Short mmCIF file of C-alpha atoms in Angstrom, two decimals:
data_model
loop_
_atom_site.label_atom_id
_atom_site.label_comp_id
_atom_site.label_asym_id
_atom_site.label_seq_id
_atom_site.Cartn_x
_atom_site.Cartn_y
_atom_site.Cartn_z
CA UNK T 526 0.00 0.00 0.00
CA UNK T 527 0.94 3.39 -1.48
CA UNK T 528 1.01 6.33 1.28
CA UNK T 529 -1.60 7.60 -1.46
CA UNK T 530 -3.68 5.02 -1.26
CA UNK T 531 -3.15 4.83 2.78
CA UNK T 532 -4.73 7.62 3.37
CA UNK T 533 -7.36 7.60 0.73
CA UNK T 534 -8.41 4.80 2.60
CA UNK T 535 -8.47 6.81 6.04
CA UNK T 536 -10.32 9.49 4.23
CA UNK T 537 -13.05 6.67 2.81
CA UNK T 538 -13.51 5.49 6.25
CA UNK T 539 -14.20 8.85 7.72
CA UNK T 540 -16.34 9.90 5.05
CA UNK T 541 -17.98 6.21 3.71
CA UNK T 542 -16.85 3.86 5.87
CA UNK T 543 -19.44 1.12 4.30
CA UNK T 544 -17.10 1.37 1.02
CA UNK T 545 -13.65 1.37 3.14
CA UNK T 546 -15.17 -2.12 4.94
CA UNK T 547 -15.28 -3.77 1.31
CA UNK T 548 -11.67 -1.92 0.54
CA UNK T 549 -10.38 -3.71 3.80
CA UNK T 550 -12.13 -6.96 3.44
CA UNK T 551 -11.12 -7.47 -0.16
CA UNK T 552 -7.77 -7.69 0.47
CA UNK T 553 -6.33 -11.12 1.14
CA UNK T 554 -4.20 -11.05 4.27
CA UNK T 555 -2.97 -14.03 5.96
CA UNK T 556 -4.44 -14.20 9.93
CA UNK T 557 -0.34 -14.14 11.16
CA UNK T 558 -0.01 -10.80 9.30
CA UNK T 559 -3.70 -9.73 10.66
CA UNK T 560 -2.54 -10.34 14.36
CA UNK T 561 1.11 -8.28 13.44
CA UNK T 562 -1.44 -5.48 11.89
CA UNK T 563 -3.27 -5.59 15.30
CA UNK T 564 0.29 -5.47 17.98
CA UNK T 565 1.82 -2.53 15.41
CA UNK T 566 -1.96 -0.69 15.45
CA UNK T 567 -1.78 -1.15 19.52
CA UNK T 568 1.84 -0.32 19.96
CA UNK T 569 1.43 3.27 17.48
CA UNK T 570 -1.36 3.95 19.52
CA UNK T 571 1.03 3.17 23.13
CA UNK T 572 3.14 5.29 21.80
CA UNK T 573 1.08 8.24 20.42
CA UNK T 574 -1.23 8.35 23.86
CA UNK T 575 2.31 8.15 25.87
CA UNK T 576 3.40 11.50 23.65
CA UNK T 577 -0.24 13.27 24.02
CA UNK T 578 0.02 12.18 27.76
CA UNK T 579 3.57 13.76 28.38
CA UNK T 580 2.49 17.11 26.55
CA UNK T 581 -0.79 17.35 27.61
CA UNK T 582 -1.05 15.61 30.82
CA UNK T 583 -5.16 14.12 31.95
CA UNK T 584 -6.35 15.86 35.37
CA UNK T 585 -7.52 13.71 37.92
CA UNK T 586 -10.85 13.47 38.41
CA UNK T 587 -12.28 14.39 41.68
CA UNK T 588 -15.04 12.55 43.25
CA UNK T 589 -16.74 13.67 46.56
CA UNK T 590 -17.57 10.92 48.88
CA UNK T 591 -18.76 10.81 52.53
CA UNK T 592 -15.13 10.59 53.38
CA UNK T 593 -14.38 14.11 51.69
CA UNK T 594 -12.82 14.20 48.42
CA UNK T 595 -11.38 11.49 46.17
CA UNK T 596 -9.01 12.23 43.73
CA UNK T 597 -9.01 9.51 40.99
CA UNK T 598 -6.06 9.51 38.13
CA UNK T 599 -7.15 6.17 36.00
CA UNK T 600 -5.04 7.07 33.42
CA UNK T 601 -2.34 4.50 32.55
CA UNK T 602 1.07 5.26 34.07
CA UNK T 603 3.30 4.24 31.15
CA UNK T 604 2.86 3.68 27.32
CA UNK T 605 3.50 -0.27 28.06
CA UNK T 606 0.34 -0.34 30.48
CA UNK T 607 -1.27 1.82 27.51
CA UNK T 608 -0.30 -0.73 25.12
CA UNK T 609 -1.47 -3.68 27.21
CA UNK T 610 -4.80 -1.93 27.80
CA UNK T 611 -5.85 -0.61 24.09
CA UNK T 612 -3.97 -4.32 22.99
CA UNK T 613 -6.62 -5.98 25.37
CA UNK T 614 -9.55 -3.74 24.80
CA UNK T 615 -8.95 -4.50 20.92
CA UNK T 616 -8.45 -8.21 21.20
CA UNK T 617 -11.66 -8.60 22.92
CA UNK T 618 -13.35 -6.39 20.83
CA UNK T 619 -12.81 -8.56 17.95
CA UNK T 620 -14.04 -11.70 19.49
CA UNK T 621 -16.91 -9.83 21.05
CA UNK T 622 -17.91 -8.32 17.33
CA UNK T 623 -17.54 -11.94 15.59
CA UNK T 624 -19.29 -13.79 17.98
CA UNK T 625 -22.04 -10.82 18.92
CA UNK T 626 -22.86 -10.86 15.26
CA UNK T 627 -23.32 -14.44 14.63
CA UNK T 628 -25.58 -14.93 17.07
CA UNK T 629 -27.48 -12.06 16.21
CA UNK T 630 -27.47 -13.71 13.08
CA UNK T 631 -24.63 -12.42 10.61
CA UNK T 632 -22.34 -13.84 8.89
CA UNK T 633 -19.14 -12.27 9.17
CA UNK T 634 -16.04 -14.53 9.60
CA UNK T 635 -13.13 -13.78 11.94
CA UNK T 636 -10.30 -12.97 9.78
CA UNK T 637 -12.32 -10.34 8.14
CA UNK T 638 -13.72 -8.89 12.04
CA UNK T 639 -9.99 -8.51 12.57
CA UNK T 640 -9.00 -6.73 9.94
CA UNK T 641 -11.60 -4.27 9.75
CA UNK T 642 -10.66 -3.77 13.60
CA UNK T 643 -7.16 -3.54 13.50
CA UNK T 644 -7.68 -1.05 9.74
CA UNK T 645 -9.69 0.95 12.33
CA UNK T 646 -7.10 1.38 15.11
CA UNK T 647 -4.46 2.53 12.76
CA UNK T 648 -7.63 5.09 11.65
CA UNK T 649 -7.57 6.11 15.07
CA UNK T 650 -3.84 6.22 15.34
CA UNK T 651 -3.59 9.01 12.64
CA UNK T 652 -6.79 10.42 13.75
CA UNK T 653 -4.66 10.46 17.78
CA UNK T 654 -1.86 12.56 15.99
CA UNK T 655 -3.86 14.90 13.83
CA UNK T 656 -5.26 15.46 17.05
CA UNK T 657 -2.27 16.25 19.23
CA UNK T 658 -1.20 18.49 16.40
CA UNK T 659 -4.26 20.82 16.53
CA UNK T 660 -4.34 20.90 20.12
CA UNK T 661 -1.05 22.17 20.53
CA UNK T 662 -1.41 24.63 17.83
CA UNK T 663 -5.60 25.75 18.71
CA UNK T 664 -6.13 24.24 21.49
CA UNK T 665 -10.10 24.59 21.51
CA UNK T 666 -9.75 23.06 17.89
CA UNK T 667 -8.06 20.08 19.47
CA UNK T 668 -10.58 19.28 21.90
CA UNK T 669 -13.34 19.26 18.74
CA UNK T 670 -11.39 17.14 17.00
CA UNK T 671 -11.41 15.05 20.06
CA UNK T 672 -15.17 14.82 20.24
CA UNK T 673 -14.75 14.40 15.86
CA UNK T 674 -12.51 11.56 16.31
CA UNK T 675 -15.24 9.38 19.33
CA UNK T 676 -18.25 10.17 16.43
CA UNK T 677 -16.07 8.72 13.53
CA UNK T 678 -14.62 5.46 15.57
CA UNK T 679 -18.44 4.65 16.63
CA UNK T 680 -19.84 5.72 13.44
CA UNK T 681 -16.96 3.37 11.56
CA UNK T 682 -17.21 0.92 13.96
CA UNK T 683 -21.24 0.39 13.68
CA UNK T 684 -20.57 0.79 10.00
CA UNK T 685 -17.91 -2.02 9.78
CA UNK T 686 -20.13 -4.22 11.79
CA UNK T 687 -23.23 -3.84 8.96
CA UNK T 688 -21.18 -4.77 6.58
CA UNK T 689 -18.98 -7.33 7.85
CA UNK T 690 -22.30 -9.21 9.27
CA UNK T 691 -24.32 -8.42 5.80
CA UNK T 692 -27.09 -6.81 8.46
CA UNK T 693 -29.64 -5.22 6.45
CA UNK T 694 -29.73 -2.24 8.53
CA UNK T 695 -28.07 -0.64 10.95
CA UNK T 696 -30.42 -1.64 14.17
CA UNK T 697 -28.90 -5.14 14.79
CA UNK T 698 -25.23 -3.54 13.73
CA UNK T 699 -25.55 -0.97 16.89
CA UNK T 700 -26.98 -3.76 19.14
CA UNK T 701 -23.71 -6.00 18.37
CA UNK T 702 -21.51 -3.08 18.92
CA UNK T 703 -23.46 -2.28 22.69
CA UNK T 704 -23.42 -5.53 23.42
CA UNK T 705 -19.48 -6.02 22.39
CA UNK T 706 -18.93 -2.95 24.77
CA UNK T 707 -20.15 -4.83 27.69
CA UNK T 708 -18.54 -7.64 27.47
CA UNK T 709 -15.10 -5.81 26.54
CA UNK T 710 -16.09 -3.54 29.56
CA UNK T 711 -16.40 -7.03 31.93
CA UNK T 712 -13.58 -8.88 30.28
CA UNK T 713 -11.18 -6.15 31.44
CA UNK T 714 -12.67 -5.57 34.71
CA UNK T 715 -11.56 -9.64 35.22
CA UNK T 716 -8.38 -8.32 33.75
CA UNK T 717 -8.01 -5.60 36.01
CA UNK T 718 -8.92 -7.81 39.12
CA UNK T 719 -6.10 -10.42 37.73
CA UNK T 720 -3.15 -7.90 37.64
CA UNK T 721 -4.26 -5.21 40.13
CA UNK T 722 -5.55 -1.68 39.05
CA UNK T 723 -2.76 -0.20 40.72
CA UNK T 724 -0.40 -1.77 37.83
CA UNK T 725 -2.56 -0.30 35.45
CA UNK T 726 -2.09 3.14 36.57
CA UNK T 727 -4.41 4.28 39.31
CA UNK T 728 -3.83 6.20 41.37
CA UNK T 729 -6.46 7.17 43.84
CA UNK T 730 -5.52 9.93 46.65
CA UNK T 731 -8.09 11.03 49.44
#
């Protein structure tokens, strides 16, 4: 791939991501080179949201409790807990879209669920440092961008899973992705239990 054709892709799957699906799932890719597309999409993305951390750094959120005040910082503490968390996040999103959608009766098959997942991290991954750009140069620019980039990844995303299922519309599409959330959302709170939150970066101060 061309850096032409690279990013007319990202541009078709901002602007018609049904068409960029068909792009991505035409192209024969062995399932080795689909899981190496997924580690380099989750290790960009480490490294990117290390970068945007270090420049721009993610307040703490405060939460009042009877106690008095909480101060919560869930934020990972290092690109490599980064990595493991968007690497986990996207490897159970891909199981959670393939088998969501079958039994909601699609018929998408695996190697095609991970590509179009992995072709949409590395969308995200430019989308991460067009971002950072912008927000150092306008900062209130950066922050729509932000809110630009969370509509096109759930847009995509819900878009991808129409097409990849053959859903005739998009109802069952957006119940597969809610659903996929939830279990993603419980599969790393089991992951979180297993290696301790504090590993992953929290940091909680009252």
């Amino acid at each position: 791939m061309t850096p032409d054709s690279f990013f007319q892709l990202v541009r078709e799957t901002i602007l018609n991501p049904a068409a960029a699906a068909h792009q991505v799932m035409a192209v024969t890719i062995s399932r080795e080179n689909l899981w190496l597309a997924v580690l380099l999409a989750t290790v960009l993305s480490a490294i990117v949201g290390g970068i945007s951390q270090a420049i721009v750094p993610v307040e703490p959120m405060v939460v009042e409790t009877v106690e008095g005040p909480v101060s919560l910082n869930l934020s990972p503490s290092s690109p490599m807990m980064q990595g493991v968390f968007v690497g986990a996040s996207l490897v159970l999103m891909v199981f959670a879209l393939y088998f969501t959608g079958l039994a909601l009766g699609g018929h998408g098959t695996f190697p095609a669920t991970l590509a179009l997942m992995a072709w949409l991290q590395v969308v995200m991954v430019v989308l991460q440092v067009a971002t950072l750009v912008v927000m150092l140069a306008v900062p209130v620019l950066g922050a729509f961008l932000v809110m630009v980039s969370f509509v096109v990844f759930l847009r995509g995303m819900c878009v991808f899973v129409k097409e990849l299922h053959g859903f005739a519309g998009l109802g069952r599409a957006v119940l597969t992705v809610v659903l996929a959330f939830l279990g993603v959302a419980f599969g790393l709170a089991i992951i979180l239990l297993i290696i301790g939150i504090g590993a992953g970066g929290a940091d909680i101060n009252v």
